[in-house]
mmCIF file of C-alpha atoms in Angstrom:
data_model
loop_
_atom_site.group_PDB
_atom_site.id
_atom_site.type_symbol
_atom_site.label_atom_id
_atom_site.label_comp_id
_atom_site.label_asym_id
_atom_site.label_seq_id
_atom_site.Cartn_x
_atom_site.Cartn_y
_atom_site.Cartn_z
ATOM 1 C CA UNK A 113 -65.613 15.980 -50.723
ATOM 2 C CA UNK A 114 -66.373 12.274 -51.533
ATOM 3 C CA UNK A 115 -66.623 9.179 -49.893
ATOM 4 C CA UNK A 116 -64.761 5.717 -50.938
ATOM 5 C CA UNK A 117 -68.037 4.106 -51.820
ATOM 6 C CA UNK A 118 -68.864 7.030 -54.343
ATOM 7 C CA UNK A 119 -69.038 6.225 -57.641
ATOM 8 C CA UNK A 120 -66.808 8.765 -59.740
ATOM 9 C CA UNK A 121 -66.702 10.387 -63.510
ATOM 10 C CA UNK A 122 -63.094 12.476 -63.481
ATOM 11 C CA UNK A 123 -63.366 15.245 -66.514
ATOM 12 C CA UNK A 124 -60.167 14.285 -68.045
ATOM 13 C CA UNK A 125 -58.384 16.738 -71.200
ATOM 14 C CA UNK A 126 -54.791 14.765 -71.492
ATOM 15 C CA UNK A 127 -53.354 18.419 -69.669
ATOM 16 C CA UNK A 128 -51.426 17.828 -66.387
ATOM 17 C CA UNK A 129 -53.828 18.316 -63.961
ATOM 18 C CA UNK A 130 -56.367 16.021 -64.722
ATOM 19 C CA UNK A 131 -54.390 13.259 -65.487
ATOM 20 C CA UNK A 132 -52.104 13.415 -61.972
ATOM 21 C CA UNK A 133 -55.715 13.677 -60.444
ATOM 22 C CA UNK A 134 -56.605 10.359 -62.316
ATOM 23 C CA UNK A 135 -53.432 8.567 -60.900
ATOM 24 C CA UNK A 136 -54.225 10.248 -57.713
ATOM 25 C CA UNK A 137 -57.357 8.924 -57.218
ATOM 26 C CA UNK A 138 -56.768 5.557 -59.171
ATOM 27 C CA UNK A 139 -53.380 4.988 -56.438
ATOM 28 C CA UNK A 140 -55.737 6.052 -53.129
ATOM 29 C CA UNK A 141 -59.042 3.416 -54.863
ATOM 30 C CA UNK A 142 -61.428 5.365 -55.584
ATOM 31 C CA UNK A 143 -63.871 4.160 -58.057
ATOM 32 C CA UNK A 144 -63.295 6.239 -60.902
ATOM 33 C CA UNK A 145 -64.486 6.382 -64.565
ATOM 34 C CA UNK A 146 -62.343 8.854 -67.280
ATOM 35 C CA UNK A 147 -64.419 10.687 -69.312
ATOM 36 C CA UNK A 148 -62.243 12.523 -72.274
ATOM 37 C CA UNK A 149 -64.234 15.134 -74.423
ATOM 38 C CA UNK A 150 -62.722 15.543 -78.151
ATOM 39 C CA UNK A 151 -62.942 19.416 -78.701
ATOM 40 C CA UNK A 152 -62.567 18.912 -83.081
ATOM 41 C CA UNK A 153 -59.475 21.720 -82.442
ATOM 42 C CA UNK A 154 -57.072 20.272 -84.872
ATOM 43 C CA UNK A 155 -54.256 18.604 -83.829
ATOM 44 C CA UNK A 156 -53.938 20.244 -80.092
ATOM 45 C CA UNK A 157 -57.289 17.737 -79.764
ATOM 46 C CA UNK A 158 -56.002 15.130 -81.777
ATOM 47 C CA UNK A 159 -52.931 15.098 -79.737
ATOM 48 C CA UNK A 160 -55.053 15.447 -76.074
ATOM 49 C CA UNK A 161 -57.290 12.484 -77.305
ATOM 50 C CA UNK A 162 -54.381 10.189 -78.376
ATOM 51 C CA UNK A 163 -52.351 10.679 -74.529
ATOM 52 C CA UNK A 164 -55.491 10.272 -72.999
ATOM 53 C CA UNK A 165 -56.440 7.123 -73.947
ATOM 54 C CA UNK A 166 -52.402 6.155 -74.024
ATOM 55 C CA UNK A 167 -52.544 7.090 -70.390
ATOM 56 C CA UNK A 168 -55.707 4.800 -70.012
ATOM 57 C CA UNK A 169 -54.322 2.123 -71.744
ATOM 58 C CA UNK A 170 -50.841 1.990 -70.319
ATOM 59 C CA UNK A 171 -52.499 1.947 -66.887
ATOM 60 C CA UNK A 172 -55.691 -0.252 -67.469
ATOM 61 C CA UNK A 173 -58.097 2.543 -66.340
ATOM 62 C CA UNK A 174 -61.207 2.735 -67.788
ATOM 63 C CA UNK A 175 -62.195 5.771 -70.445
ATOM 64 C CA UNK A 176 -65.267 7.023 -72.154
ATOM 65 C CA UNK A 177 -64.558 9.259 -75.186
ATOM 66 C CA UNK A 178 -67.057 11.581 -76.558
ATOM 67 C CA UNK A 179 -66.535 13.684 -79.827
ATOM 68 C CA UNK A 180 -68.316 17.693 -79.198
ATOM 69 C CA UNK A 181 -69.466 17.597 -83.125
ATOM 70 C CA UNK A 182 -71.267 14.371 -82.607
ATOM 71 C CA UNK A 183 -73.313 16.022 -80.054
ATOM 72 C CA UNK A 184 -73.386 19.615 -81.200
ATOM 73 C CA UNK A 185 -72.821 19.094 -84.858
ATOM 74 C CA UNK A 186 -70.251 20.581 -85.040
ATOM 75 C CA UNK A 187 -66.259 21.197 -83.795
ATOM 76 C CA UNK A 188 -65.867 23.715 -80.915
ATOM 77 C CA UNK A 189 -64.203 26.122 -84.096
ATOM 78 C CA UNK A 190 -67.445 25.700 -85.214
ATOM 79 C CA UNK A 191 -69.108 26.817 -82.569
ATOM 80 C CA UNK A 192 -67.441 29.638 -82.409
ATOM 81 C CA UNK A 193 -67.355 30.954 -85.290
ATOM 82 C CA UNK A 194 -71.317 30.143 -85.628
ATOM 83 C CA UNK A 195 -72.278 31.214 -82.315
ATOM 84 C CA UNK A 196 -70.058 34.062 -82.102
ATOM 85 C CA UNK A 197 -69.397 33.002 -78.730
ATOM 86 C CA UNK A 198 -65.723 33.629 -77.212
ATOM 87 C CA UNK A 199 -64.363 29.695 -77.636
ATOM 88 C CA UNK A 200 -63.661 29.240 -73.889
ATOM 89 C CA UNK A 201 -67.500 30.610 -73.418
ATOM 90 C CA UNK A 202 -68.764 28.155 -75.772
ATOM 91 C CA UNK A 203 -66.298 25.258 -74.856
ATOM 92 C CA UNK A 204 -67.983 25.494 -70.900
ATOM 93 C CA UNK A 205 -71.349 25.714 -72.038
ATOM 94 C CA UNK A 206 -70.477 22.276 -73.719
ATOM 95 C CA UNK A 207 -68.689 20.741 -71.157
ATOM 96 C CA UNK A 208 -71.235 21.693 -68.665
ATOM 97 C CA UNK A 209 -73.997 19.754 -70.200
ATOM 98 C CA UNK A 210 -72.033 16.886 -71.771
ATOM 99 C CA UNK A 211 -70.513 16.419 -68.255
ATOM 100 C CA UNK A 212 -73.236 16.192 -66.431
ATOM 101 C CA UNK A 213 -75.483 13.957 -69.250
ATOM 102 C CA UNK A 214 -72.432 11.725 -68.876
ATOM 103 C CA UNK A 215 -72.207 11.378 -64.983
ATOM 104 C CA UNK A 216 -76.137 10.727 -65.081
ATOM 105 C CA UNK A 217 -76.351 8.262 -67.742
ATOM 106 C CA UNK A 218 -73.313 6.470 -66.694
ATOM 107 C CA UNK A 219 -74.941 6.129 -62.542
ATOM 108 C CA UNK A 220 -71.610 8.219 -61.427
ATOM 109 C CA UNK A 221 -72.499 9.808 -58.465
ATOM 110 C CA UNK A 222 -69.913 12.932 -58.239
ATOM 111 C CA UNK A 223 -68.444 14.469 -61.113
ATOM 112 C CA UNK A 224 -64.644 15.566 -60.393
ATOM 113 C CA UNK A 225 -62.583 18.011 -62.035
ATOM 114 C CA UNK A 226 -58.613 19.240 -62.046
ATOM 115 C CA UNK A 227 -58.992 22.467 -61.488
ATOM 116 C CA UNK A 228 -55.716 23.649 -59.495
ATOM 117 C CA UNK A 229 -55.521 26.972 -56.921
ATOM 118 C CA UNK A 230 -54.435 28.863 -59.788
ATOM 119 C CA UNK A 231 -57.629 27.796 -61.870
ATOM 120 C CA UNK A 232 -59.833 28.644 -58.883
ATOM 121 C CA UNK A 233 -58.313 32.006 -57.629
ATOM 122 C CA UNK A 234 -57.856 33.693 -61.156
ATOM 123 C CA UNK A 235 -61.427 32.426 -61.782
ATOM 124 C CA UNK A 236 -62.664 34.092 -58.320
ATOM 125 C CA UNK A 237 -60.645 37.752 -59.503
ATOM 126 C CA UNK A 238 -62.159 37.666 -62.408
ATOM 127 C CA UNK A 239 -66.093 37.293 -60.452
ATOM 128 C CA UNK A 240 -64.978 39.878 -58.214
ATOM 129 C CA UNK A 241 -63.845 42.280 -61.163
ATOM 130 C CA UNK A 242 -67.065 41.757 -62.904
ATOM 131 C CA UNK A 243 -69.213 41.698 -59.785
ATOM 132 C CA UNK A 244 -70.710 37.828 -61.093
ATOM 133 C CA UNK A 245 -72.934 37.245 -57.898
ATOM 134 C CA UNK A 246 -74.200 33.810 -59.285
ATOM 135 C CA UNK A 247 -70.719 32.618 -59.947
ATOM 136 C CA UNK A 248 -69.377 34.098 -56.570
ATOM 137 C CA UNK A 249 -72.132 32.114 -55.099
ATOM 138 C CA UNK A 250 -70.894 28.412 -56.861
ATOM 139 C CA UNK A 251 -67.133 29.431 -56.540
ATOM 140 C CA UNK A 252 -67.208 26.211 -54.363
ATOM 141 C CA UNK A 253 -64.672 23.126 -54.229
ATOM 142 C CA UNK A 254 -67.838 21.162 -53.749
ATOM 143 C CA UNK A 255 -71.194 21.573 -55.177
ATOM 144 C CA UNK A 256 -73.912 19.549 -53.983
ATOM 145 C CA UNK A 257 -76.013 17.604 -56.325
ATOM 146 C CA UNK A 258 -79.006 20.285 -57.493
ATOM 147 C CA UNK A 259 -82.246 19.398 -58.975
ATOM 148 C CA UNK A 260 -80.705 17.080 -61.968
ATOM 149 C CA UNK A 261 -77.469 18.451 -61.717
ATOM 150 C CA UNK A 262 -74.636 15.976 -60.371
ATOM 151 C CA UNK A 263 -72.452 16.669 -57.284
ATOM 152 C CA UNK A 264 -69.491 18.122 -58.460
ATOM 153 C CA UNK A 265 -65.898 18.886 -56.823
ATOM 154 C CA UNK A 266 -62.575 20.027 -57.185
ATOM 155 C CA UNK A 267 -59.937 17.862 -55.388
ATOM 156 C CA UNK A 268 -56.774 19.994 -56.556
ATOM 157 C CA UNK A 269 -57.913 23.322 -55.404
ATOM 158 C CA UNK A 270 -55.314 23.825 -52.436
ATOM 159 C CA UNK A 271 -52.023 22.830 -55.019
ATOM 160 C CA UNK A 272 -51.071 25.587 -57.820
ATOM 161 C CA UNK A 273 -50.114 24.627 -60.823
ATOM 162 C CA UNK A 274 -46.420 24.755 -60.559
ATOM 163 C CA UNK A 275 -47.292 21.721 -57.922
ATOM 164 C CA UNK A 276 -49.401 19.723 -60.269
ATOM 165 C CA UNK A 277 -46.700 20.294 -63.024
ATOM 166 C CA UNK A 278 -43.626 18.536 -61.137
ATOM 167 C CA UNK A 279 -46.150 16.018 -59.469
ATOM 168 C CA UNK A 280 -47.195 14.798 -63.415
ATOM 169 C CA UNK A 281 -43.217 15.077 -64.219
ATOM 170 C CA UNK A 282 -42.213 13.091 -61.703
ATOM 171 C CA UNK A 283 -44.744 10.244 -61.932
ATOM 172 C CA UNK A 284 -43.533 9.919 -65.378
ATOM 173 C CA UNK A 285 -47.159 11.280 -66.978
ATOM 174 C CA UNK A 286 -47.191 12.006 -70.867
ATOM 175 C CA UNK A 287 -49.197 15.106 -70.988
ATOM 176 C CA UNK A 288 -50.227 17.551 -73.416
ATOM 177 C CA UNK A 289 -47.884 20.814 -72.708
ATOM 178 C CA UNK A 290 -49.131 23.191 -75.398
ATOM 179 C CA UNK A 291 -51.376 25.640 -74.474
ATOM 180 C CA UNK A 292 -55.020 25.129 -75.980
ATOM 181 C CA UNK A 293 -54.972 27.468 -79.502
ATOM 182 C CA UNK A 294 -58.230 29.220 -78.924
ATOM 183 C CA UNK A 295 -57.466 30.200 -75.534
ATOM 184 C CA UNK A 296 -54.399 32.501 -76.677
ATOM 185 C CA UNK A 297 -56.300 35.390 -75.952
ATOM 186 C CA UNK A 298 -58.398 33.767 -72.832
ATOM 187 C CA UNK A 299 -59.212 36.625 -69.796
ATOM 188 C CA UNK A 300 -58.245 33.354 -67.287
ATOM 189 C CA UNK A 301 -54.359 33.748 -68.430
ATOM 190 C CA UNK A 302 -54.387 37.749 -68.081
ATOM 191 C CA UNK A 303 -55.924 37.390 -64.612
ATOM 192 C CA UNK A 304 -53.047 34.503 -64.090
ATOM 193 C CA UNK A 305 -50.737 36.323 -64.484
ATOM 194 C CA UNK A 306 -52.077 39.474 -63.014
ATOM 195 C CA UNK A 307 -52.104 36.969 -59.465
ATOM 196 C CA UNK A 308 -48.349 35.671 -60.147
ATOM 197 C CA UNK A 309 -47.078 39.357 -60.451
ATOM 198 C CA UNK A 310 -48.699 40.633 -57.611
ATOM 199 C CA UNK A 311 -47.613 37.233 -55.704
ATOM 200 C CA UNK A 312 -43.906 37.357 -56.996
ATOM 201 C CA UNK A 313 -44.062 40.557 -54.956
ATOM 202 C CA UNK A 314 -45.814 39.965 -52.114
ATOM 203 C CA UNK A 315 -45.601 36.328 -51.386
ATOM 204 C CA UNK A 316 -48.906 34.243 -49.754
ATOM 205 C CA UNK A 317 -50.954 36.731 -51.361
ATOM 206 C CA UNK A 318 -52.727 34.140 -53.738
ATOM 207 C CA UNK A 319 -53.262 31.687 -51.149
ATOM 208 C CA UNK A 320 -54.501 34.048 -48.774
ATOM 209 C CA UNK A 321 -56.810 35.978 -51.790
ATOM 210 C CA UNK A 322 -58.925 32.715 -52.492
ATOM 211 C CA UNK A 323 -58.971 31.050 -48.988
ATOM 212 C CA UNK A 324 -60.346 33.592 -47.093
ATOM 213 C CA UNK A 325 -62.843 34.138 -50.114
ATOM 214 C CA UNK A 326 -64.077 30.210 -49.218
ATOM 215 C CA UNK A 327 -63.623 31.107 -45.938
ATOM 216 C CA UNK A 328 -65.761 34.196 -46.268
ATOM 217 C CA UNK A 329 -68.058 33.235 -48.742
ATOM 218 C CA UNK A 330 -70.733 31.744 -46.524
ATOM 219 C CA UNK A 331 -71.052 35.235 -44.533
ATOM 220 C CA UNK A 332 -71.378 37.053 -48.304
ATOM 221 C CA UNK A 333 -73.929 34.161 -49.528
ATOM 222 C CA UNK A 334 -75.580 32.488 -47.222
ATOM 223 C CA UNK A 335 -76.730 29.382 -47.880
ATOM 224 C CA UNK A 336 -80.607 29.229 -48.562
ATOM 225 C CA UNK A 337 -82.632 26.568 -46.555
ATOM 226 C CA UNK A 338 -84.531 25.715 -49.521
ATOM 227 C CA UNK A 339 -82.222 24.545 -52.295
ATOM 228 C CA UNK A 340 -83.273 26.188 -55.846
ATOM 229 C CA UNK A 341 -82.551 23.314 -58.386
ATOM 230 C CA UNK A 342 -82.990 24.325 -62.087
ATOM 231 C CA UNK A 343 -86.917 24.449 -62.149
ATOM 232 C CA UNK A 344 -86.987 23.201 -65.605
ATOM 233 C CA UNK A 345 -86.249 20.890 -67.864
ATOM 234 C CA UNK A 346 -85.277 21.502 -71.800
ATOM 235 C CA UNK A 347 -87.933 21.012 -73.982
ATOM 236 C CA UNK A 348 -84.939 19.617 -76.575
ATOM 237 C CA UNK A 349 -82.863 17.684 -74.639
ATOM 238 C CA UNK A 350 -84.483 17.134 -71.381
ATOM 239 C CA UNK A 351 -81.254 17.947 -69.509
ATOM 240 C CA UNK A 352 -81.797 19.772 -66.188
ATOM 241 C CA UNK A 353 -82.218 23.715 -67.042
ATOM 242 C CA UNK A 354 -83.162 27.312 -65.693
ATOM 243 C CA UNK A 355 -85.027 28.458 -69.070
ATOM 244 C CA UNK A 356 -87.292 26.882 -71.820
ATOM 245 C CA UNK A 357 -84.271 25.595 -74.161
ATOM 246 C CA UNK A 358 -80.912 24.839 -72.237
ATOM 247 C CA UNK A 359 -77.538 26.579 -73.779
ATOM 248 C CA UNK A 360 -76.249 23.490 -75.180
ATOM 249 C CA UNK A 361 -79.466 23.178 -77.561
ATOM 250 C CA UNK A 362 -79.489 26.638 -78.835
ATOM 251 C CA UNK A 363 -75.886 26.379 -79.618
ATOM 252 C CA UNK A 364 -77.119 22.761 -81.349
ATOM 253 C CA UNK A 365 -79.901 25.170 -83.132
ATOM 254 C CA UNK A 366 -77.517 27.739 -84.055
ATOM 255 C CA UNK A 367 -75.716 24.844 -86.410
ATOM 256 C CA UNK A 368 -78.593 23.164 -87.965
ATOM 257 C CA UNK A 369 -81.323 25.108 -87.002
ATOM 258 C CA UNK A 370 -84.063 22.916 -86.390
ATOM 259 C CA UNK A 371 -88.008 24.068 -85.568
ATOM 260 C CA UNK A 372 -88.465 25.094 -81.594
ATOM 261 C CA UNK A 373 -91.439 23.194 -81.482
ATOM 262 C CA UNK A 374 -90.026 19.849 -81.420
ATOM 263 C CA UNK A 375 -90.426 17.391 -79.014
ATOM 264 C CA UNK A 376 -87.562 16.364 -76.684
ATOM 265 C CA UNK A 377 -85.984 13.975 -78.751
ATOM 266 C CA UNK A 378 -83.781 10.788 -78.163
ATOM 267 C CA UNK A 379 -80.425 11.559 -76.610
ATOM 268 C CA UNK A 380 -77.299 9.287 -77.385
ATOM 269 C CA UNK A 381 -77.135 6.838 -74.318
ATOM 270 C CA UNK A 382 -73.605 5.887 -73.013
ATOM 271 C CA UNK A 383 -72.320 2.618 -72.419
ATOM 272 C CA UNK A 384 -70.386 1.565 -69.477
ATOM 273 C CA UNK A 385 -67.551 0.510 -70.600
ATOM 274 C CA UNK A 386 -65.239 -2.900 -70.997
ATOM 275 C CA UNK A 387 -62.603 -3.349 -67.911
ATOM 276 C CA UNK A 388 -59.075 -3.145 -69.789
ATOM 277 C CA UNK B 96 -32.502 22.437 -83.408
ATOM 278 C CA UNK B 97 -30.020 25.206 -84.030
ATOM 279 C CA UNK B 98 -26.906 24.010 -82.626
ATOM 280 C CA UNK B 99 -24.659 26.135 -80.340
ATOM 281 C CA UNK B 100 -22.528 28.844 -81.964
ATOM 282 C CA UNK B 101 -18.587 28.294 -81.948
ATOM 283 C CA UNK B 102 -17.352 28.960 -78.143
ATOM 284 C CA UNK B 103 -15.621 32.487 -79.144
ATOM 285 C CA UNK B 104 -17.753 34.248 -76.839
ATOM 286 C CA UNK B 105 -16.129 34.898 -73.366
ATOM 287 C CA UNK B 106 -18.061 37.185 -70.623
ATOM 288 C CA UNK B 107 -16.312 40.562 -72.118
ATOM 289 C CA UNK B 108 -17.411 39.629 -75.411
ATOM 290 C CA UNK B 109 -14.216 39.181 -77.013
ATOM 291 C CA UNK B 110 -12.686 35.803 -78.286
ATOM 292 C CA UNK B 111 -10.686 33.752 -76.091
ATOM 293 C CA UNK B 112 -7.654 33.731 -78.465
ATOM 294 C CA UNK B 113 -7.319 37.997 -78.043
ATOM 295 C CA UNK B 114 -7.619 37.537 -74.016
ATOM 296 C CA UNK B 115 -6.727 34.376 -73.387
ATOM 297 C CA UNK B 116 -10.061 34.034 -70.827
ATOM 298 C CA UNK B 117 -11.252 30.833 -70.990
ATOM 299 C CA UNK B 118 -14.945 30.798 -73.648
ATOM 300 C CA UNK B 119 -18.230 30.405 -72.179
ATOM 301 C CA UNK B 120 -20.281 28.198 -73.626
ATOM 302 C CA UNK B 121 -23.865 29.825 -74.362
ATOM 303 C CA UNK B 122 -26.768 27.576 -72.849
ATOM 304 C CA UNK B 123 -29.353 25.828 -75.101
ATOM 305 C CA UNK B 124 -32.935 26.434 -74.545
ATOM 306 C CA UNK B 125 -35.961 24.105 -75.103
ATOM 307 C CA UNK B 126 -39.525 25.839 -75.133
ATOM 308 C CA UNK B 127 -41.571 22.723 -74.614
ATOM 309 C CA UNK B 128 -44.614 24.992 -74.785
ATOM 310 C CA UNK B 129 -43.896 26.753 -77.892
ATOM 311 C CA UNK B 130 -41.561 24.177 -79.448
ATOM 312 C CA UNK B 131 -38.873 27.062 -79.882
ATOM 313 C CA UNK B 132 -35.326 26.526 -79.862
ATOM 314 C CA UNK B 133 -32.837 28.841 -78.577
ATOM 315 C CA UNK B 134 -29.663 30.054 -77.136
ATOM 316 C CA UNK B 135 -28.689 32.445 -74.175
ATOM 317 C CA UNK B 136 -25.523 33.382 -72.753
ATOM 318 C CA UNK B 137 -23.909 31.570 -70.209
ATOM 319 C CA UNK B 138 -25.799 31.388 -66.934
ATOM 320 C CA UNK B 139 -24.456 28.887 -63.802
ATOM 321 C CA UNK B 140 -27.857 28.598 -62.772
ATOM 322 C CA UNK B 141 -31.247 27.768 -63.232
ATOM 323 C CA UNK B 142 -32.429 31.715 -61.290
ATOM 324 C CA UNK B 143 -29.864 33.232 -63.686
ATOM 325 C CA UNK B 144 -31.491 31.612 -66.623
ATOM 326 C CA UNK B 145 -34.458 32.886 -66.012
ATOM 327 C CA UNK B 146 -34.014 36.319 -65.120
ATOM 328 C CA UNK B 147 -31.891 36.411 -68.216
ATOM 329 C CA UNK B 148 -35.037 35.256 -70.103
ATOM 330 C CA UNK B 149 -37.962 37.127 -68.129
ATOM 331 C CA UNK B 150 -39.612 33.928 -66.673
ATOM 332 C CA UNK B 151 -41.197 34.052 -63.521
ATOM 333 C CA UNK B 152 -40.071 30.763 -61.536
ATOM 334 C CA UNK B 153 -43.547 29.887 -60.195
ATOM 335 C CA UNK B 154 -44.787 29.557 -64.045
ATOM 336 C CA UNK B 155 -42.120 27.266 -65.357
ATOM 337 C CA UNK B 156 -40.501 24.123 -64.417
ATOM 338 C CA UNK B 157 -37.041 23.257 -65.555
ATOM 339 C CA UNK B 158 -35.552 19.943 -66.604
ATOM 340 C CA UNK B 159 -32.098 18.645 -67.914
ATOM 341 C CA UNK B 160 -30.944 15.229 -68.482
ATOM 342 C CA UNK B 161 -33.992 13.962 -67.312
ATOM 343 C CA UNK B 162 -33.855 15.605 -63.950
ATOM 344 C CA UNK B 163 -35.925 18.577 -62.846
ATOM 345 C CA UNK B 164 -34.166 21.679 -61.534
ATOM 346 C CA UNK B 165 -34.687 23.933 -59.364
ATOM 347 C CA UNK B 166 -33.547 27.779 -58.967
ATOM 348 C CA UNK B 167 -30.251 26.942 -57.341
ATOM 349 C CA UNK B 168 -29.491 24.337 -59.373
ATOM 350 C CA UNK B 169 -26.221 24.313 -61.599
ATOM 351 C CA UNK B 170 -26.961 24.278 -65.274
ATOM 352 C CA UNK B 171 -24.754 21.531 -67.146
ATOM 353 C CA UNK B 172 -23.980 23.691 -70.403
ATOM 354 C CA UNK B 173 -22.847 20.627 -72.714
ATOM 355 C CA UNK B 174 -26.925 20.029 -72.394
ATOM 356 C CA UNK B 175 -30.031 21.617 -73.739
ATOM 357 C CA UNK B 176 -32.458 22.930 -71.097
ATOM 358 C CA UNK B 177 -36.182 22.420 -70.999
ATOM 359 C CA UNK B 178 -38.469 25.039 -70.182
ATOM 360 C CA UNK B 179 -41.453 23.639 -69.649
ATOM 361 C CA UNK B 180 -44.714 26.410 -68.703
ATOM 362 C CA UNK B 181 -47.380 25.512 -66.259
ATOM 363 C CA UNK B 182 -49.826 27.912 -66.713
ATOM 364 C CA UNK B 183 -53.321 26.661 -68.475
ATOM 365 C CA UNK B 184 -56.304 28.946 -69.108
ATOM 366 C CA UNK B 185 -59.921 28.680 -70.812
ATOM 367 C CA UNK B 186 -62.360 26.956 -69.863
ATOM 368 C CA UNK B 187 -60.570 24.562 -68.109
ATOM 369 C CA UNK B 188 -62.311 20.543 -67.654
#
C-alpha cells in the first residue's frame, strides 16, 4: 500500500477506527499528518473535534483542523437541508474534495483512511444491490494517484470492526462512541447488519463475500492500459473534476449562489503545521 | 443512573423471605452508545446477557471494572456493565 518514505495525510473523525490507525501508523514510523474535518453537527462534532485534537495533543502528533462551513458556507445540516441531499451523500461529496485539496496542498503523497472490513463489505453489497459499475470498479484498498487525484488507501480493510473496537479499548484511546446523528437512518447500517445476520448464521461468510470480490474484481474490471484521470478541471475551484463545475462547488452555489461565470477563484491554502 | 431494585427477586419470581432461595441480584446495564441506563435479570455471563438483551456479540464489546469481557466471561453483579456498540455507518472518513 505505502512505502516508509511516503509522506502521509490520515482522514481522522475522533471514531475508533481512525484514531487506532493513527497510533498504528505513528508506533510502526510512518510519516503521518492528521487531518480532522469539523462537520458543524452540534455537539456529536463538537465532541469528535475536542478528542481529536486531545488525542493529538496527549501524543504530540501533528493535526490540521478544517471547519466544512468555512469552505462550503455552511454546516453539513446545512447542506442538507439546502441541497436536499441525503447527509451521508453530501458529507462524502465534501470529504472527497476537502481531502484531497488537503493532501495536495499539504505535499502528502497518499491519503489514508480507517475504513474497517465491515465498512468495505457492506459498502461492496450495497454496489452489487444497486448494480454501481463505477463504484464496483474503485471498491479498491488502494487507489492509485489519478489525474489530480491523490493515491488513496485503506490500511484496516482485513480487521472488522469488533477488532478495531477492542484494539482502541485496549490501547487506552478516548474515542467518540455515539453514532453520528444524521446517519440514524444511513443504508450502510441496514446493509451492516443485513452482513452480521447472515454471518451470525453462517460464519466466514463476510470475509469470504468481500475477498473474493477483490480477488475477483480484476477479471469483472479489467484494468485499462490507459489510465482515465478526471479530464477536467473546475472552472470554480480548480480541483481535479469529470464535469464543468465539481460537486463540492455546486453544493458551495446551492448556499450562496454565486454567478457561473466566475473565474476560478483563490482557494484557502493550508499551512503545515508546528511540531508539538 | 437508576440504581438496582431491592434484591426480592429470586429466579421463580417470588421473594426470598416466602422460599427461602437465596435473591438474585438483577445486573446493571450501561449503553455507552445511547447513554441509557438499565437493568436485566440475573445472567452469570456475558452470552447470557446478551441473548437476554438481543445483541449480537460481533456488534458489541463488553467491559466491567475496567476489563473487557468476553462471551464466557462471569459477570460480577455488584458492578454495572458496559455495552459498548461497534458498528459505524455514513459516509465514513
Amino acid at each position: 500500500m505505502f512505502e516508509p518514505s511516503d509522506r502521509l495525510l490520515l482522514a481522522v473523525s475522533g471514531g475508533k477506527d481512525s484514531l487506532a490507525l493513527w497510533d498504528i501508523l505513528i508506533r510502526l514510523e510512518y510519516d503521518v499528518l492528521g487531518y480532522h474535518l469539523d462537520l458543524g453537527i452540534g455537539g456529536y462534532s463538537q465532541e469528535s473535534t475536542e478528542k481529536t485534537r486531545a488525542f493529538s495533543e496527549k501524543r504530540g502528533y501533528p493535526l490540521i483542523v478544517e471547519e466544512i462551513a468555512a469552505e462550503a458556507g455552511g454546516t453539513l445540516p446545512d447542506i442538507a437541508e439546502t441541497t436536499r441531499r441525503p447527509p451521508c451523500s453530501a458529507c462524502g461529496v465534501s470529504k472527497r474534495h476537502l481531502f484531497n485539496r488537503a493532501a495536495r496542498q499539504l505535499d502528502r503523497q497518499i491519503l489514508v483512511t480507517g475504513h474497517n472490513m465491515d465498512d468495505e463489505a457492506s459498502r461492496l453489497l450495497g454496489n452489487i444491490l444497486h448494480w454501481q459499475d463505477g463504484y464496483l470498479e474503485k471498491q479498491s484498498p488502494v487507489l492509485p494517484a489519478d489525474g489530480g487525484l491523490v493515491k488513496k488507501v485503506k490500511p484496516l480493510n482485513r480487521l472488522t470492526e469488533k477488532e478495531m473496537a477492542t484494539y482502541a479499548y485496549l490501547k487506552g484511546i478516548d474515542y467518540v462512541v455515539r453514532e453520528c446523528p444524521m446517519s440514524a437512518d444511513a443504508k450502510q447500517l441496514f446493509y451492516k447488519k443485513i452482513l452480521n445476520d447472515i454471518e451470525r448464521e453462517s460464519p466466514g461468510t463476510k470475509q469470504s463475500f468481500y475477498f473474493g470480490y477483490l480477488d475477483r474484481s480484476a477479471r469483472f474490471y479489467p484494468q485499462k492500459e490507459e489510465t482515465t484521470p478526471p479530464s477536467e478541471k473546475c472552472r470554480v475551484c480548480g480541483e481535479p473534476c469529470y464535469v464543468d463545475i465539481c460537486g463540492f462547488c455546486r453544493i458551495r452555489m446551492k448556499l450562496s449562489p454565486f454567478p457561473e461565470s466566475i473565474a476560478p477563484e483563490e482557494t484557502s491554502d493550508l499551512i503545515q503545521p508546528e511540531p508539538l | 443512573m437508576t440504581e438496582p431494585k431491592s434484591q426480592k427477586e429470586t429466579r421463580s419470581g417470588s421473594t426470598g423471605e416466602e422460599t427461602g432461595v437465596r435473591p438474585v441480584t438483577p445486573i446493571r446495564v450501561f449503553n455507552a452508545q445511547t447513554g441509557a441506563r438499565f437493568e436485566v435479570p440475573f445472567q452469570k455471563r456475558v452470552s447470557g446477557l446478551l441473548r437476554a438483551l438481543g445483541i449480537d456479540d460481533e456488534t458489541v464489546i463488553v467491559i466491567q471494572n475496567d476489563q473487557l469481557l468476553l462471551p464466557g466471561d462471569r459477570i460480577d453483579p455488584g458492578n454495572e456493565v458496559e455495552i459498548r456498540p461497534v458498528i459505524s455507518g455514513g459516509s465514513g472518513q
